[in-house]
Amino acid sequence: MSTQKCKPEGFNDKETIDLRADKKLRLSINGAALAAAAALTLLGCLYEPVTRFYDAAGVWRLLLRFVLLLAGMGVYFFLNEYIRRLMIEKVTGKKAQAVREKPCVFTAPARCLSVKEYLKISFAPVLAPGALLLLLMLMLPARVFWQVYIIQIISLAGAAGEVYIAYKLLKMKKDARVEDNVTSITIWSKNQ
């Protein structure tokens, strides 16, 4: 979906960031996400050995750990999108649009956003569940640390695209407007 939702009055310059079209940028962001995941995994190994994840009494218990991990990831992805929807509706005052991109459903704002609004909407779904996952990692027994921490790694590494967009936006003037089309981002700015 890349239908233009807005062209703010007086904003003529635009830059579109489309990871589907720009393979080099997509590879760079995915490489950064993998590097972040590797660094987070090493950091987790300093806290709790990864062998504890595989240390189960029998194959059925190990299978149960993987099933619980997948269920936790499903809950996390639902919660992530739900928080995004709530933030869009809170910030814009309008109902968020559901966008279907097989096999997923995403939520998108119905209007252009200021830089501050976009950053709130982008990072709330990472920060809120991230804080909950951190509490779970610290409170739950050590044997389930890696099941929770793997979800945390996916969450933080998956934010590589948001970090890149935030970096681009923070380099621009504060009056820029962001059009979020789910599969691409258009940044509108005034003529220099």
PDB file of N, CA, C and O in Angstrom, residues 41 44-45 47-73 141-151 153-154:
ATOM      1  N   THR A  41      22.481 -11.426  22.156  1.00  0.00           N
ATOM      2  CA  THR A  41      22.637 -12.830  22.536  1.00  0.00           C
ATOM      3  C   THR A  41      23.890 -13.011  23.381  1.00  0.00           C
ATOM      4  O   THR A  41      23.861 -13.688  24.416  1.00  0.00           O
ATOM      5  N   GLY A  44      23.246 -11.680  26.781  1.00  0.00           N
ATOM      6  CA  GLY A  44      22.433 -12.619  27.550  1.00  0.00           C
ATOM      7  C   GLY A  44      23.250 -13.784  28.076  1.00  0.00           C
ATOM      8  O   GLY A  44      23.007 -14.279  29.181  1.00  0.00           O
ATOM      9  N   CYS A  45      24.229 -14.236  27.274  1.00  0.00           N
ATOM     10  CA  CYS A  45      25.096 -15.347  27.699  1.00  0.00           C
ATOM     11  C   CYS A  45      25.935 -14.969  28.913  1.00  0.00           C
ATOM     12  O   CYS A  45      26.297 -15.840  29.710  1.00  0.00           O
ATOM     13  N   TYR A  47      24.821 -13.161  31.334  1.00  0.00           N
ATOM     14  CA  TYR A  47      23.897 -13.213  32.465  1.00  0.00           C
ATOM     15  C   TYR A  47      23.483 -14.637  32.803  1.00  0.00           C
ATOM     16  O   TYR A  47      23.453 -15.022  33.966  1.00  0.00           O
ATOM     17  N   GLU A  48      23.156 -15.408  31.760  1.00  0.00           N
ATOM     18  CA  GLU A  48      22.674 -16.784  31.951  1.00  0.00           C
ATOM     19  C   GLU A  48      23.149 -17.626  30.770  1.00  0.00           C
ATOM     20  O   GLU A  48      22.929 -17.247  29.621  1.00  0.00           O
ATOM     21  N   PRO A  49      23.792 -18.760  31.004  1.00  0.00           N
ATOM     22  CA  PRO A  49      24.280 -19.587  29.884  1.00  0.00           C
ATOM     23  C   PRO A  49      23.127 -20.050  28.987  1.00  0.00           C
ATOM     24  O   PRO A  49      22.081 -20.456  29.477  1.00  0.00           O
ATOM     25  N   VAL A  50      23.331 -19.963  27.688  1.00  0.00           N
ATOM     26  CA  VAL A  50      22.291 -20.360  26.745  1.00  0.00           C
ATOM     27  C   VAL A  50      22.006 -21.854  26.812  1.00  0.00           C
ATOM     28  O   VAL A  50      20.928 -22.306  26.434  1.00  0.00           O
ATOM     29  N   THR A  51      22.939 -22.616  27.330  1.00  0.00           N
ATOM     30  CA  THR A  51      22.738 -24.059  27.449  1.00  0.00           C
ATOM     31  C   THR A  51      21.569 -24.387  28.385  1.00  0.00           C
ATOM     32  O   THR A  51      20.976 -25.451  28.277  1.00  0.00           O
ATOM     33  N   ARG A  52      21.216 -23.460  29.260  1.00  0.00           N
ATOM     34  CA  ARG A  52      20.085 -23.677  30.164  1.00  0.00           C
ATOM     35  C   ARG A  52      18.776 -23.825  29.382  1.00  0.00           C
ATOM     36  O   ARG A  52      17.871 -24.523  29.793  1.00  0.00           O
ATOM     37  N   PHE A  53      18.690 -23.152  28.222  1.00  0.00           N
ATOM     38  CA  PHE A  53      17.482 -23.259  27.394  1.00  0.00           C
ATOM     39  C   PHE A  53      17.289 -24.692  26.904  1.00  0.00           C
ATOM     40  O   PHE A  53      16.177 -25.196  26.851  1.00  0.00           O
ATOM     41  N   TYR A  54      18.389 -25.338  26.538  1.00  0.00           N
ATOM     42  CA  TYR A  54      18.311 -26.703  26.007  1.00  0.00           C
ATOM     43  C   TYR A  54      18.375 -27.766  27.103  1.00  0.00           C
ATOM     44  O   TYR A  54      18.210 -28.947  26.832  1.00  0.00           O
ATOM     45  N   ASP A  55      18.641 -27.354  28.330  1.00  0.00           N
ATOM     46  CA  ASP A  55      18.776 -28.291  29.442  1.00  0.00           C
ATOM     47  C   ASP A  55      17.383 -28.659  29.960  1.00  0.00           C
ATOM     48  O   ASP A  55      16.886 -28.105  30.935  1.00  0.00           O
ATOM     49  N   ALA A  56      16.739 -29.566  29.265  1.00  0.00           N
ATOM     50  CA  ALA A  56      15.399 -30.010  29.648  1.00  0.00           C
ATOM     51  C   ALA A  56      15.433 -31.508  29.913  1.00  0.00           C
ATOM     52  O   ALA A  56      16.236 -32.236  29.341  1.00  0.00           O
ATOM     53  N   ALA A  57      14.543 -31.946  30.757  1.00  0.00           N
ATOM     54  CA  ALA A  57      14.473 -33.362  31.101  1.00  0.00           C
ATOM     55  C   ALA A  57      13.661 -34.106  30.040  1.00  0.00           C
ATOM     56  O   ALA A  57      12.483 -34.355  30.209  1.00  0.00           O
ATOM     57  N   GLY A  58      14.284 -34.400  28.943  1.00  0.00           N
ATOM     58  CA  GLY A  58      13.613 -35.155  27.893  1.00  0.00           C
ATOM     59  C   GLY A  58      13.207 -34.295  26.709  1.00  0.00           C
ATOM     60  O   GLY A  58      13.141 -33.073  26.783  1.00  0.00           O
ATOM     61  N   VAL A  59      12.939 -34.969  25.620  1.00  0.00           N
ATOM     62  CA  VAL A  59      12.609 -34.292  24.372  1.00  0.00           C
ATOM     63  C   VAL A  59      11.255 -33.585  24.444  1.00  0.00           C
ATOM     64  O   VAL A  59      11.067 -32.539  23.835  1.00  0.00           O
ATOM     65  N   TRP A  60      10.306 -34.127  25.208  1.00  0.00           N
ATOM     66  CA  TRP A  60       8.988 -33.506  25.302  1.00  0.00           C
ATOM     67  C   TRP A  60       9.047 -32.186  26.047  1.00  0.00           C
ATOM     68  O   TRP A  60       8.354 -31.228  25.694  1.00  0.00           O
ATOM     69  N   ARG A  61       9.879 -32.113  27.061  1.00  0.00           N
ATOM     70  CA  ARG A  61      10.037 -30.839  27.782  1.00  0.00           C
ATOM     71  C   ARG A  61      10.729 -29.793  26.918  1.00  0.00           C
ATOM     72  O   ARG A  61      10.387 -28.617  26.969  1.00  0.00           O
ATOM     73  N   LEU A  62      11.694 -30.233  26.136  1.00  0.00           N
ATOM     74  CA  LEU A  62      12.361 -29.316  25.212  1.00  0.00           C
ATOM     75  C   LEU A  62      11.368 -28.823  24.165  1.00  0.00           C
ATOM     76  O   LEU A  62      11.328 -27.627  23.859  1.00  0.00           O
ATOM     77  N   LEU A  63      10.550 -29.725  23.651  1.00  0.00           N
ATOM     78  CA  LEU A  63       9.514 -29.343  22.692  1.00  0.00           C
ATOM     79  C   LEU A  63       8.534 -28.368  23.327  1.00  0.00           C
ATOM     80  O   LEU A  63       8.119 -27.388  22.693  1.00  0.00           O
ATOM     81  N   LEU A  64       8.177 -28.613  24.576  1.00  0.00           N
ATOM     82  CA  LEU A  64       7.277 -27.707  25.289  1.00  0.00           C
ATOM     83  C   LEU A  64       7.887 -26.317  25.410  1.00  0.00           C
ATOM     84  O   LEU A  64       7.185 -25.317  25.255  1.00  0.00           O
ATOM     85  N   ARG A  65       9.195 -26.238  25.643  1.00  0.00           N
ATOM     86  CA  ARG A  65       9.854 -24.925  25.713  1.00  0.00           C
ATOM     87  C   ARG A  65       9.744 -24.171  24.390  1.00  0.00           C
ATOM     88  O   ARG A  65       9.493 -22.972  24.367  1.00  0.00           O
ATOM     89  N   PHE A  66       9.930 -24.896  23.281  1.00  0.00           N
ATOM     90  CA  PHE A  66       9.803 -24.252  21.971  1.00  0.00           C
ATOM     91  C   PHE A  66       8.364 -23.815  21.705  1.00  0.00           C
ATOM     92  O   PHE A  66       8.137 -22.736  21.159  1.00  0.00           O
ATOM     93  N   VAL A  67       7.411 -24.627  22.101  1.00  0.00           N
ATOM     94  CA  VAL A  67       5.998 -24.275  21.920  1.00  0.00           C
ATOM     95  C   VAL A  67       5.666 -23.036  22.749  1.00  0.00           C
ATOM     96  O   VAL A  67       4.993 -22.108  22.271  1.00  0.00           O
ATOM     97  N   LEU A  68       6.130 -22.993  23.996  1.00  0.00           N
ATOM     98  CA  LEU A  68       5.898 -21.820  24.840  1.00  0.00           C
ATOM     99  C   LEU A  68       6.580 -20.582  24.277  1.00  0.00           C
ATOM    100  O   LEU A  68       6.039 -19.474  24.347  1.00  0.00           O
ATOM    101  N   LEU A  69       7.764 -20.759  23.707  1.00  0.00           N
ATOM    102  CA  LEU A  69       8.465 -19.638  23.075  1.00  0.00           C
ATOM    103  C   LEU A  69       7.654 -19.106  21.894  1.00  0.00           C
ATOM    104  O   LEU A  69       7.457 -17.892  21.761  1.00  0.00           O
ATOM    105  N   LEU A  70       7.155 -19.992  21.052  1.00  0.00           N
ATOM    106  CA  LEU A  70       6.342 -19.562  19.899  1.00  0.00           C
ATOM    107  C   LEU A  70       5.050 -18.891  20.355  1.00  0.00           C
ATOM    108  O   LEU A  70       4.633 -17.886  19.771  1.00  0.00           O
ATOM    109  N   ALA A  71       4.420 -19.425  21.388  1.00  0.00           N
ATOM    110  CA  ALA A  71       3.201 -18.807  21.920  1.00  0.00           C
ATOM    111  C   ALA A  71       3.514 -17.414  22.474  1.00  0.00           C
ATOM    112  O   ALA A  71       2.762 -16.456  22.240  1.00  0.00           O
ATOM    113  N   GLY A  72       4.623 -17.292  23.189  1.00  0.00           N
ATOM    114  CA  GLY A  72       5.037 -15.988  23.712  1.00  0.00           C
ATOM    115  C   GLY A  72       5.313 -14.987  22.600  1.00  0.00           C
ATOM    116  O   GLY A  72       4.973 -13.810  22.713  1.00  0.00           O
ATOM    117  N   MET A  73       5.921 -15.453  21.512  1.00  0.00           N
ATOM    118  CA  MET A  73       6.173 -14.563  20.378  1.00  0.00           C
ATOM    119  C   MET A  73       4.856 -14.115  19.748  1.00  0.00           C
ATOM    120  O   MET A  73       4.715 -12.950  19.373  1.00  0.00           O
ATOM    121  N   PRO A 141      12.015 -17.695  37.117  1.00  0.00           N
ATOM    122  CA  PRO A 141      13.173 -18.557  37.387  1.00  0.00           C
ATOM    123  C   PRO A 141      14.165 -18.564  36.217  1.00  0.00           C
ATOM    124  O   PRO A 141      13.792 -18.331  35.064  1.00  0.00           O
ATOM    125  N   ALA A 142      15.401 -18.866  36.526  1.00  0.00           N
ATOM    126  CA  ALA A 142      16.474 -18.843  35.525  1.00  0.00           C
ATOM    127  C   ALA A 142      16.217 -19.814  34.376  1.00  0.00           C
ATOM    128  O   ALA A 142      16.637 -19.562  33.250  1.00  0.00           O
ATOM    129  N   ARG A 143      15.486 -20.886  34.615  1.00  0.00           N
ATOM    130  CA  ARG A 143      15.264 -21.870  33.552  1.00  0.00           C
ATOM    131  C   ARG A 143      14.396 -21.331  32.415  1.00  0.00           C
ATOM    132  O   ARG A 143      14.389 -21.902  31.334  1.00  0.00           O
ATOM    133  N   VAL A 144      13.637 -20.253  32.659  1.00  0.00           N
ATOM    134  CA  VAL A 144      12.814 -19.678  31.577  1.00  0.00           C
ATOM    135  C   VAL A 144      13.371 -18.340  31.079  1.00  0.00           C
ATOM    136  O   VAL A 144      12.745 -17.672  30.266  1.00  0.00           O
ATOM    137  N   PHE A 145      14.555 -17.972  31.570  1.00  0.00           N
ATOM    138  CA  PHE A 145      15.170 -16.706  31.148  1.00  0.00           C
ATOM    139  C   PHE A 145      15.274 -16.613  29.620  1.00  0.00           C
ATOM    140  O   PHE A 145      14.882 -15.611  29.023  1.00  0.00           O
ATOM    141  N   TRP A 146      15.798 -17.645  28.987  1.00  0.00           N
ATOM    142  CA  TRP A 146      16.038 -17.569  27.548  1.00  0.00           C
ATOM    143  C   TRP A 146      14.750 -17.552  26.737  1.00  0.00           C
ATOM    144  O   TRP A 146      14.688 -16.959  25.662  1.00  0.00           O
ATOM    145  N   GLN A 147      13.701 -18.160  27.229  1.00  0.00           N
ATOM    146  CA  GLN A 147      12.432 -18.105  26.508  1.00  0.00           C
ATOM    147  C   GLN A 147      11.917 -16.670  26.438  1.00  0.00           C
ATOM    148  O   GLN A 147      11.404 -16.245  25.417  1.00  0.00           O
ATOM    149  N   VAL A 148      12.061 -15.933  27.510  1.00  0.00           N
ATOM    150  CA  VAL A 148      11.632 -14.536  27.542  1.00  0.00           C
ATOM    151  C   VAL A 148      12.649 -13.660  26.812  1.00  0.00           C
ATOM    152  O   VAL A 148      12.288 -12.761  26.037  1.00  0.00           O
ATOM    153  N   TYR A 149      13.927 -13.934  27.025  1.00  0.00           N
ATOM    154  CA  TYR A 149      14.972 -13.085  26.439  1.00  0.00           C
ATOM    155  C   TYR A 149      15.015 -13.191  24.914  1.00  0.00           C
ATOM    156  O   TYR A 149      15.322 -12.208  24.236  1.00  0.00           O
ATOM    157  N   ILE A 150      14.696 -14.334  24.360  1.00  0.00           N
ATOM    158  CA  ILE A 150      14.662 -14.464  22.895  1.00  0.00           C
ATOM    159  C   ILE A 150      13.594 -13.535  22.318  1.00  0.00           C
ATOM    160  O   ILE A 150      13.811 -12.890  21.286  1.00  0.00           O
ATOM    161  N   ILE A 151      12.463 -13.422  22.989  1.00  0.00           N
ATOM    162  CA  ILE A 151      11.417 -12.493  22.537  1.00  0.00           C
ATOM    163  C   ILE A 151      11.926 -11.060  22.650  1.00  0.00           C
ATOM    164  O   ILE A 151      11.695 -10.234  21.757  1.00  0.00           O
ATOM    165  N   ILE A 153      15.055 -10.108  22.422  1.00  0.00           N
ATOM    166  CA  ILE A 153      16.041  -9.930  21.349  1.00  0.00           C
ATOM    167  C   ILE A 153      15.327  -9.629  20.035  1.00  0.00           C
ATOM    168  O   ILE A 153      15.705  -8.702  19.305  1.00  0.00           O
ATOM    169  N   ILE A 154      14.291 -10.392  19.721  1.00  0.00           N
ATOM    170  CA  ILE A 154      13.526 -10.168  18.485  1.00  0.00           C
ATOM    171  C   ILE A 154      12.911  -8.776  18.489  1.00  0.00           C
ATOM    172  O   ILE A 154      12.925  -8.069  17.480  1.00  0.00           O
TER     173      ILE A 154
END
